[in-house]
XYZ file of C-alpha atoms in Angstrom:
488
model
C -31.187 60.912 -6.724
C -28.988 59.675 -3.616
C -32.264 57.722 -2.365
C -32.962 56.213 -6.475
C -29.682 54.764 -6.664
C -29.342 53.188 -3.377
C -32.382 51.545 -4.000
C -31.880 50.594 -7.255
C -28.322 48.948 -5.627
C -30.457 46.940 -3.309
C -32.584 45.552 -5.506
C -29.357 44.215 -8.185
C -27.946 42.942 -4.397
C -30.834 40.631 -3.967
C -31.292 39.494 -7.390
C -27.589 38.048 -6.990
C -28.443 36.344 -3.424
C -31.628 34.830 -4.855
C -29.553 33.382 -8.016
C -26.950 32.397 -5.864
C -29.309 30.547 -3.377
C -30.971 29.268 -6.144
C -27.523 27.312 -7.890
C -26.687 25.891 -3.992
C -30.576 24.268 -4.083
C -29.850 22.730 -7.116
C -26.559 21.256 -6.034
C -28.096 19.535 -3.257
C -30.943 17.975 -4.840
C -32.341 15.223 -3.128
C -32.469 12.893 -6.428
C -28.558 13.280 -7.096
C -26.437 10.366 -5.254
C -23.513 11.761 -4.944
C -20.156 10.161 -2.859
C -18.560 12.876 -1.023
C -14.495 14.012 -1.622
C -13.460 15.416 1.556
C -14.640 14.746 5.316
C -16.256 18.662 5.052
C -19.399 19.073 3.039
C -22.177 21.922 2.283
C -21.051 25.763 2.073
C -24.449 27.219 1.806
C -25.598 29.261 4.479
C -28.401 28.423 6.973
C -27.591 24.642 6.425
C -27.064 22.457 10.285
C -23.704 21.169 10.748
C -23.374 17.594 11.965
C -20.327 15.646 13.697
C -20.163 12.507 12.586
C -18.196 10.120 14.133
C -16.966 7.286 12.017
C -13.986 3.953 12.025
C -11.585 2.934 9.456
C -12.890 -0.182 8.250
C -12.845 -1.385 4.222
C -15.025 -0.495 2.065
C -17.165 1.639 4.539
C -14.412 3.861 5.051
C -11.203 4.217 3.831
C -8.341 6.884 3.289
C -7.205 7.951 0.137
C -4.657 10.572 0.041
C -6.123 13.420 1.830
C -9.924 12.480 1.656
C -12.404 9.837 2.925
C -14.002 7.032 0.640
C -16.097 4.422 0.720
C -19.570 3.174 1.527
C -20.611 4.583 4.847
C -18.986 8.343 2.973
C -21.056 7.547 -0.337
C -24.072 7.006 2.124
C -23.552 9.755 4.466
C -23.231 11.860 1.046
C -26.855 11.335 -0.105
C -28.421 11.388 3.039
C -26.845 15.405 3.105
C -28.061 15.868 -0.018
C -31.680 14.421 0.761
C -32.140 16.149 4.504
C -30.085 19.196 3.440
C -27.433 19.481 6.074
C -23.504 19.705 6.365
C -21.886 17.117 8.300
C -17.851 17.265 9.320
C -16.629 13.629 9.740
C -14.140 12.420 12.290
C -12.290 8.981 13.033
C -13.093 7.841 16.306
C -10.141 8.299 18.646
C -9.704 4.770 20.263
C -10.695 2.673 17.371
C -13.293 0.520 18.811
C -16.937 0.252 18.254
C -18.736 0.603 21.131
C -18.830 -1.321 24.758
C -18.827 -0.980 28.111
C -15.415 -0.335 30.394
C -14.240 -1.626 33.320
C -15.344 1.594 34.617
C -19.090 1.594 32.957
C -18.168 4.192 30.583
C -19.125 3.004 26.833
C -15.959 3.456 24.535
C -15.856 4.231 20.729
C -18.201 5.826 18.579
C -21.213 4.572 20.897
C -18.762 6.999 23.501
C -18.338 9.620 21.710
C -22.161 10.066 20.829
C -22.599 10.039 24.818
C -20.093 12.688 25.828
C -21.500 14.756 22.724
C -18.068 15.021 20.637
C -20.253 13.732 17.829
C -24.049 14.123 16.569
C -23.937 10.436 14.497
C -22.127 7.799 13.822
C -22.225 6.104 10.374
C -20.044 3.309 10.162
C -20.780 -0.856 10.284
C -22.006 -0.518 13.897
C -24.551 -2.863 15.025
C -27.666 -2.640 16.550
C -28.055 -4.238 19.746
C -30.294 -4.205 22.640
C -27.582 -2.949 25.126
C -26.488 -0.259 22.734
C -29.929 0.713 21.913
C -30.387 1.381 25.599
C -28.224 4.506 25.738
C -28.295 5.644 22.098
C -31.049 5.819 19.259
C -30.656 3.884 16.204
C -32.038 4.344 12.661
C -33.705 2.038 9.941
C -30.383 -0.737 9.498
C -29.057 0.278 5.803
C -27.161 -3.238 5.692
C -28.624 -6.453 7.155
C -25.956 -8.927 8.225
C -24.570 -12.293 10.686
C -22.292 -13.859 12.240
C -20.093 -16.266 9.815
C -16.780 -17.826 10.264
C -13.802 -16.588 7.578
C -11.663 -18.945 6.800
C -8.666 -19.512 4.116
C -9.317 -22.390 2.188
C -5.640 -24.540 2.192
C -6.430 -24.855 5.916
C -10.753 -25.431 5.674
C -10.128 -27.717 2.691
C -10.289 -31.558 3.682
C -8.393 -34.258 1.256
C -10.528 -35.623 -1.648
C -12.171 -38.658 -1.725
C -10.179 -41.500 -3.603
C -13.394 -42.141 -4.973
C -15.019 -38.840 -5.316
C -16.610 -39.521 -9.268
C -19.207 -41.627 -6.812
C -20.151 -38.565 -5.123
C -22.649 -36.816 -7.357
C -25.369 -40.088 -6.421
C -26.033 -41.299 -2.815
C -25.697 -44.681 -1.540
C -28.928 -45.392 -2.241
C -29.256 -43.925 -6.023
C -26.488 -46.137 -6.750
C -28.414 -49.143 -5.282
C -31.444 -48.390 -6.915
C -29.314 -48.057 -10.290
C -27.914 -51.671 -9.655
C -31.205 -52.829 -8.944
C -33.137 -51.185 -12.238
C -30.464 -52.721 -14.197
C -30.416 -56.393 -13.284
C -34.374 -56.103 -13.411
C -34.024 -54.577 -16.964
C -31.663 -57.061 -17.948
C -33.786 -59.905 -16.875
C -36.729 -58.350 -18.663
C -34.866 -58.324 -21.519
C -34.165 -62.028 -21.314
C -37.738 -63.132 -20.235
C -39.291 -61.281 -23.070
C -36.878 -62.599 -25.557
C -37.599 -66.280 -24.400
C -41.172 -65.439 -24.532
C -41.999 -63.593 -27.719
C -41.682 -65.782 -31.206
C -40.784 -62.900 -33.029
C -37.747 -63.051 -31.563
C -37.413 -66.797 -30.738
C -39.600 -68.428 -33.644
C -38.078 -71.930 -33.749
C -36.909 -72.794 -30.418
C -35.810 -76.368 -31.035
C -33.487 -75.316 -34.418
C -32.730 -71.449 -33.789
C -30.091 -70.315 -30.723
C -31.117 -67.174 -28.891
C -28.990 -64.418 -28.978
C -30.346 -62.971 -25.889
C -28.970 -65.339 -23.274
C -28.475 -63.643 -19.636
C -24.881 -62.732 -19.962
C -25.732 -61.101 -23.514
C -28.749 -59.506 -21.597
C -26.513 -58.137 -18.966
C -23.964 -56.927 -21.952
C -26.676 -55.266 -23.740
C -27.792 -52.838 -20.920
C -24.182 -52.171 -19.795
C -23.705 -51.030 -23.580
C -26.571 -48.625 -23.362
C -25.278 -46.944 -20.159
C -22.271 -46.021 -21.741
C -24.058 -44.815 -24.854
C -22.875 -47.530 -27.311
C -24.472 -50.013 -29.441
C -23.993 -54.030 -28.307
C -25.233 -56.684 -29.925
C -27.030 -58.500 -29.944
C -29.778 -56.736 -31.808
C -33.698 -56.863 -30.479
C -35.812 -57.357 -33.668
C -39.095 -58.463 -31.619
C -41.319 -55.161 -30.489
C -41.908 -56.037 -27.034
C -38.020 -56.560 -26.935
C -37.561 -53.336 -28.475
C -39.886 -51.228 -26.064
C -38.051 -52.626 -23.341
C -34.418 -51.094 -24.868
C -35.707 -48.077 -26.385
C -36.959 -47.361 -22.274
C -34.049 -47.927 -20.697
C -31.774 -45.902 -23.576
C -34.019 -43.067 -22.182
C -33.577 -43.944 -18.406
C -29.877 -44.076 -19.394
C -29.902 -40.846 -21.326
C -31.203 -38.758 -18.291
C -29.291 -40.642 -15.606
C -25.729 -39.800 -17.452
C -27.207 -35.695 -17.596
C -27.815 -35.602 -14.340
C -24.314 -36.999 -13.230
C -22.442 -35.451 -15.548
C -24.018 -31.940 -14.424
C -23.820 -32.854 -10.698
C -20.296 -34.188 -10.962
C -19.159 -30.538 -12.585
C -20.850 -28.838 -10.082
C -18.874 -30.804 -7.210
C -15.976 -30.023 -9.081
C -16.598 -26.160 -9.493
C -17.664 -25.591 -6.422
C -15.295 -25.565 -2.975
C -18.074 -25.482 0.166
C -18.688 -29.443 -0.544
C -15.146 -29.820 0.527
C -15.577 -27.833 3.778
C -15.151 -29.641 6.886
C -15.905 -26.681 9.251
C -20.043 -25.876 8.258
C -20.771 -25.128 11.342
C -20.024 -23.168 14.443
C -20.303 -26.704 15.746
C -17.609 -27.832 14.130
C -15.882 -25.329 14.465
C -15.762 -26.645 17.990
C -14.909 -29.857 17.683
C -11.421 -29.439 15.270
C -8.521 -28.792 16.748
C -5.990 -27.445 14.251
C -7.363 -23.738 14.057
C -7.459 -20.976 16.635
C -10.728 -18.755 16.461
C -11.932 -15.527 17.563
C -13.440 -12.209 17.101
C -12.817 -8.193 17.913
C -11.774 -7.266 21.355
C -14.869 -5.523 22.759
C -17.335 -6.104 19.663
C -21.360 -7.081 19.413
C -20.340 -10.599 18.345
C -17.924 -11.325 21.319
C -20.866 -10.452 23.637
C -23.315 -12.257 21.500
C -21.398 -15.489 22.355
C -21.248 -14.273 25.866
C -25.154 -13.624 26.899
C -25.996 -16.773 24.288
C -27.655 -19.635 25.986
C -26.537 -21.970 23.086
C -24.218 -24.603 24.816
C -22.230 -24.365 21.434
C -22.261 -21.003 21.612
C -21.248 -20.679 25.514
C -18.208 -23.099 24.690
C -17.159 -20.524 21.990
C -17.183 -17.973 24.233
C -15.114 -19.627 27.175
C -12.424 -20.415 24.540
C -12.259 -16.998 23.435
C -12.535 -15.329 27.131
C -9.575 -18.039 27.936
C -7.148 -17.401 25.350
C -8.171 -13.890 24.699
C -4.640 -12.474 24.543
C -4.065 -14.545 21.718
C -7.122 -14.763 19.992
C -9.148 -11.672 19.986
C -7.976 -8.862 17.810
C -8.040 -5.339 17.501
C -9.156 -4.553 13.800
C -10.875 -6.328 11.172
C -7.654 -5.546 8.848
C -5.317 -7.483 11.351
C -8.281 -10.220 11.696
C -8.057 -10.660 8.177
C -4.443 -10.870 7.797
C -4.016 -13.262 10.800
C -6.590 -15.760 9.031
C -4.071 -15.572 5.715
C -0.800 -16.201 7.494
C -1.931 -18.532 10.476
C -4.149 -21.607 11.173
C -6.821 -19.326 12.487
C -10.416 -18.717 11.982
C -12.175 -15.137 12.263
C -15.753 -14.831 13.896
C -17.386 -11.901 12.695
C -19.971 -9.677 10.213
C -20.879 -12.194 7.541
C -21.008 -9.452 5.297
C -17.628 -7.772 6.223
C -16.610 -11.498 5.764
C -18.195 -12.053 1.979
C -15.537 -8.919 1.575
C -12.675 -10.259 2.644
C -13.593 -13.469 0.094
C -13.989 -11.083 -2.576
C -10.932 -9.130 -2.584
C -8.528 -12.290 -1.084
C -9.117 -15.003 -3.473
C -7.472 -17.774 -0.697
C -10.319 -16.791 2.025
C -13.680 -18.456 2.115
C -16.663 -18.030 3.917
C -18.393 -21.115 5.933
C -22.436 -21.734 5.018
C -23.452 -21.301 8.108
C -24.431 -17.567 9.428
C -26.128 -17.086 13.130
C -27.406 -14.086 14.868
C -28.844 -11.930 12.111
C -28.526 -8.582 12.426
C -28.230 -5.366 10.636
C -25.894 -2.058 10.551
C -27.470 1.249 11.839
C -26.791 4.890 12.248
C -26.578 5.778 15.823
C -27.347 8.728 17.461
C -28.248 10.325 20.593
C -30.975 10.058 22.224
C -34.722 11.935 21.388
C -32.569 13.414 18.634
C -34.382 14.766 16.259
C -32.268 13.313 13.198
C -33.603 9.343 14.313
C -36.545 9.682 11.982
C -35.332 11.483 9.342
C -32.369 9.337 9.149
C -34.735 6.094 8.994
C -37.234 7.421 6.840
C -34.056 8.699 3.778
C -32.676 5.478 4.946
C -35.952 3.299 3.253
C -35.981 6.000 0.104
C -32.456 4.730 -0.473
C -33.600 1.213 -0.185
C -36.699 1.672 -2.254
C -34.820 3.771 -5.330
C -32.056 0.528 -5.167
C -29.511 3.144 -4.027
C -28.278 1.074 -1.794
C -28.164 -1.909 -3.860
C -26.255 0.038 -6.376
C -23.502 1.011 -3.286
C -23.731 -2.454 -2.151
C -22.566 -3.918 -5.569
C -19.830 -0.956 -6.214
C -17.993 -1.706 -3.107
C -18.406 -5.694 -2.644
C -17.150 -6.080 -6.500
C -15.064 -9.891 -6.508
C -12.499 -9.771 -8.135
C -12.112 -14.054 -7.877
C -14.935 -14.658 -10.144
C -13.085 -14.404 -13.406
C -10.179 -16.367 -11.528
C -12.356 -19.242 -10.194
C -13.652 -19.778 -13.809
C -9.542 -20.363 -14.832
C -9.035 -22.615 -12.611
C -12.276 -24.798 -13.153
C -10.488 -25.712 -16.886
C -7.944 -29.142 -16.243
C -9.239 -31.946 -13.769
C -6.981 -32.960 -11.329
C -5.944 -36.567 -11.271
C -6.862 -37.263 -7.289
C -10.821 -36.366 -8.400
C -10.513 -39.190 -10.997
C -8.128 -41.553 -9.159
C -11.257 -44.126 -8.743
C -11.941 -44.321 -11.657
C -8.565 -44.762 -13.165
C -8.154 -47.428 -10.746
C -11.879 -49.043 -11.856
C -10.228 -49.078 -15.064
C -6.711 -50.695 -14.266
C -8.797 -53.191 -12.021
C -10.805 -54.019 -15.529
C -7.585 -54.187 -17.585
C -6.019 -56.487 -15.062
C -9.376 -58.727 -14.921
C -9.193 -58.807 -18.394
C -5.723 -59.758 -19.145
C -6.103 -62.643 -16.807
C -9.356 -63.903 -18.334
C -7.680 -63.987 -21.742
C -4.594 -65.947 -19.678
C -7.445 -68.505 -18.654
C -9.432 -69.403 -21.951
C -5.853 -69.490 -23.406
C -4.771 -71.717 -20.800
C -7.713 -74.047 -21.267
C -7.083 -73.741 -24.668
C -4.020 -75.290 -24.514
C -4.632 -77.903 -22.194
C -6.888 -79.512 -24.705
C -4.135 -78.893 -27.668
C -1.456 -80.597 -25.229
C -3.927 -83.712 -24.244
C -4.623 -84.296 -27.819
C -1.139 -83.603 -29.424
C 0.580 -85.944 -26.159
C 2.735 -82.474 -25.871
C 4.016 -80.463 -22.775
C 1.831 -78.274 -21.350
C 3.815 -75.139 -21.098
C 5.568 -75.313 -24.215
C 1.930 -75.615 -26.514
C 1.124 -72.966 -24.161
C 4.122 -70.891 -24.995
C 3.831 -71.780 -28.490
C 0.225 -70.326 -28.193
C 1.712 -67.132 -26.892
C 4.293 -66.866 -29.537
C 2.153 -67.573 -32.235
C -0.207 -64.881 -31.568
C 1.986 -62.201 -30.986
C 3.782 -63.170 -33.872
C 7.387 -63.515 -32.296
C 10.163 -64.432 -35.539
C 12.267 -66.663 -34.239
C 9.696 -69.196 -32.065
C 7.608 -68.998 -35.280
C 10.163 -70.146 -37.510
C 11.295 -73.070 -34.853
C 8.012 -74.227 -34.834
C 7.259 -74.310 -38.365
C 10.991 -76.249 -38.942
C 9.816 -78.594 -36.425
C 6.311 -78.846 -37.682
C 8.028 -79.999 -41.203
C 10.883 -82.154 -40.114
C 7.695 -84.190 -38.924
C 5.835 -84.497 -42.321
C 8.852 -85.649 -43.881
């Protein structure tokens, strides 16, 4: 009896551990993606347990209250869930990446990996050849350059006076000039020629002279009707072509002017590392100790090498410690931040006053390091490419780069400001001006005649003129007592 229920105990005992094991497989199934809530994972038994070594940097990691967030902890999550091991996550002591001492002794995570205090390291470290030499690296999850951050009231240049000229180049412009005198002429030849337009030359006047040639096609680019009016079919062909020319020409300006408006990097002076170089009014550098200070260093760029001897110069002044502090430094200061591109696009997203320059050099990509003839390196790589493959990491990618300037931007893209239009408000006061004079002239000649034939002053049939047509009282009523005293 002793020996029946014993072994019926036994067999309820491993009924539960089977269940049991059964409900902690199906919590770490590969397929769920899953962003971790604590720096300790994975309870089941049996399960490795992993040190990994990690940095504070936003989004990849980042505090909140008593647990870890972020990308590299969303990451580090699903690649538990899809090798089935526990992991225990650490901030690296000194705060740095990785790179050699004074001493030869690597510092940061790439350190810490060495002396064994940790198994991995998943964080925005980059792969590099010197790096690669004392630790293995895995599949990059996050491809990435070297950019320059910069905030825009500083990178912005003053607009053009005559910035509504900038959506054509020197030469469309020319070539417009040029198709519209030849269309104009057209239009003049072809009226002369064709006797449905010109029947009777010796009794009729044409209406299409030059100058009412050149008026016509100026009409049609702004889109209104002139006179005068082509009735002859060969002059018609001729207008109905260049209404069409004119049609698409205004499209593409008008899209090409809103799109210079809209968008900020055609106001960029700094493009380029190059001329980054050449200003003067910034400060620039990088992180103390990082892969893109020694990129600069072992490039054989000239540009490059006179990047690095500013930085190695002034590097009490211009390297930093942290990304956070580079970031803040480039929002209070004339300075400009060389660093990840894609760390960078960050900064642009959640600081609406930063901006990123075009230009990105040295691509590279972010890796999970670990020691050497580990046997994690392939595993790591080969979840790494599942997680590319399912979009995983797309999906992370767009979670934790969200902009929040993109609803902004489209705000401020509503009124024009007046220095973008200032040419052509002074085109127009130019016109006005020519205008008012002209009318001055014919008036003037005008009165000449009236004076020479009346045997009066100049001036006063001239101001006479003037009051007469703007209908001034008094000067009105003079004249017409005068005019009357002289028919009696």
């Amino acid at each position: 009896m002793d020996k029946g229920l014993h072994f019926t105990i036994c067999v309820v005992t491993t009924v539960l551990l089977l269940r049991e094991s059964s409900q902690a497989g199906e919590e770490n199934d590969p397929e769920v993606l899953a962003a971790p809530k604590s720096d300790s994972r994975g309870a089941a038994e049996g399960l490795p347990t992993l040190t990994v070594t990690t940095i504070l940097e936003d989004p990849y990691v980042m505090v909140r209250g008593a647990e870890l967030e972020g990308y590299c902890m969303d990451l580090l999550g699903a690649l538990a869930g899809m090798l089935r091991f526990q992991y225990r996550v650490k901030v690296v002591g000194d705060g740095q990446y990785g790179a050699v001492a004074a001493g030869g002794n690597w510092t940061g995570m790439i350190g810490e990996i060495l002396r064994r205090e940790a198994d991995i390291a998943v964080a925005p470290l980059t792969v590099t050849s010197a790096r690669e030499e004392v630790v293995s690296f895995t599949t990059p999850f996050l491809q990435t350059g070297i950019g320059i951050l910069l905030r825009k009231d500083t990178a912005s240049q003053d607009m053009s006076f005559f910035h509504f000229l900038s959506p054509f180049s020197k030469e469309t412009w020319t070539a417009l000039l040029f198709a519209y005198l030849l269309t104009c002429f057209c239009l003049f030849l072809v009226a002369r020629l064709s006797p449905c337009e010109w029947n009777e030359p010796k009794n009729e006047e044409n209406h299409f002279t030059f100058l009412n040639s050149l008026w016509f096609g100026a009409g049609a680019l702004a889109l209104q009707g002139a006179t005068p009016r082509p009735q002859a079919l060969s002059v018609r062909v001729i207008a109905v072509v260049w209404w069409l020319f004119t049609l698409a020409l205004l499209a593409a300006y008008i899209a090409n002017f809103t799109a210079l408006l809209s968008s900020g990097s055609e106001q960029l002076p700094i493009q380029t590392f190059e001329d980054l170089v050449k200003q003067r009014n910034l400060e620039f550098g990088t992180l103390e100790g990082s892969s893109t200070f020694y990129y600069f260093k072992n490039s054989k760029n000239p540009i490059h090498q006179m990047i690095y001897e500013y930085m190695e110069k002034r590097r009490e002044h211009v390297l930093v410690k942290t990304y956070q502090e580079a970031v803040q430094r480039v929002m209070d200061s004339n300075y400009a931040f060389i660093g990840e591109s894609i760390s960078q696009d960050l900064a642009a997203a959640r600081h609406c006053n930063l901006i990123r320059a075009p230009e990105v050099i040295g691509a590279r990509g972010f890796g999970i390091a670990t020691t050497q003839a580990s046997p994690w390196t392939k595993p790591l790589s080969v979840a790494v490419l599942k997680l590319r493959e399912s979009g995983d990491l797309d999906y992370l990618r767009n979670k934790w780069w969200e902009s929040s300037c993109l609803r902004q931007s489209r705000d401020r893209w509503g009124p024009l400001e007046p220095p973008a239009l200032g040419g052509l408000f002074l085109t127009l006061g130019i016109g006005l001006a020519l205008g008012v004079l002209a009318a001055l002239a014919e008036l003037s000649s005008s009165s000449r005649r009236a004076a020479a034939h009346a045997k009066k002053s100049c001036c006063s049939v001239f101001t006479e003129e003037i009051c007469t047509r703007l209908r001034i009282k008094g000067t009105a009523r003079q004249s017409q007592e005068t005019s009357g005293k002289a028919n009696a």
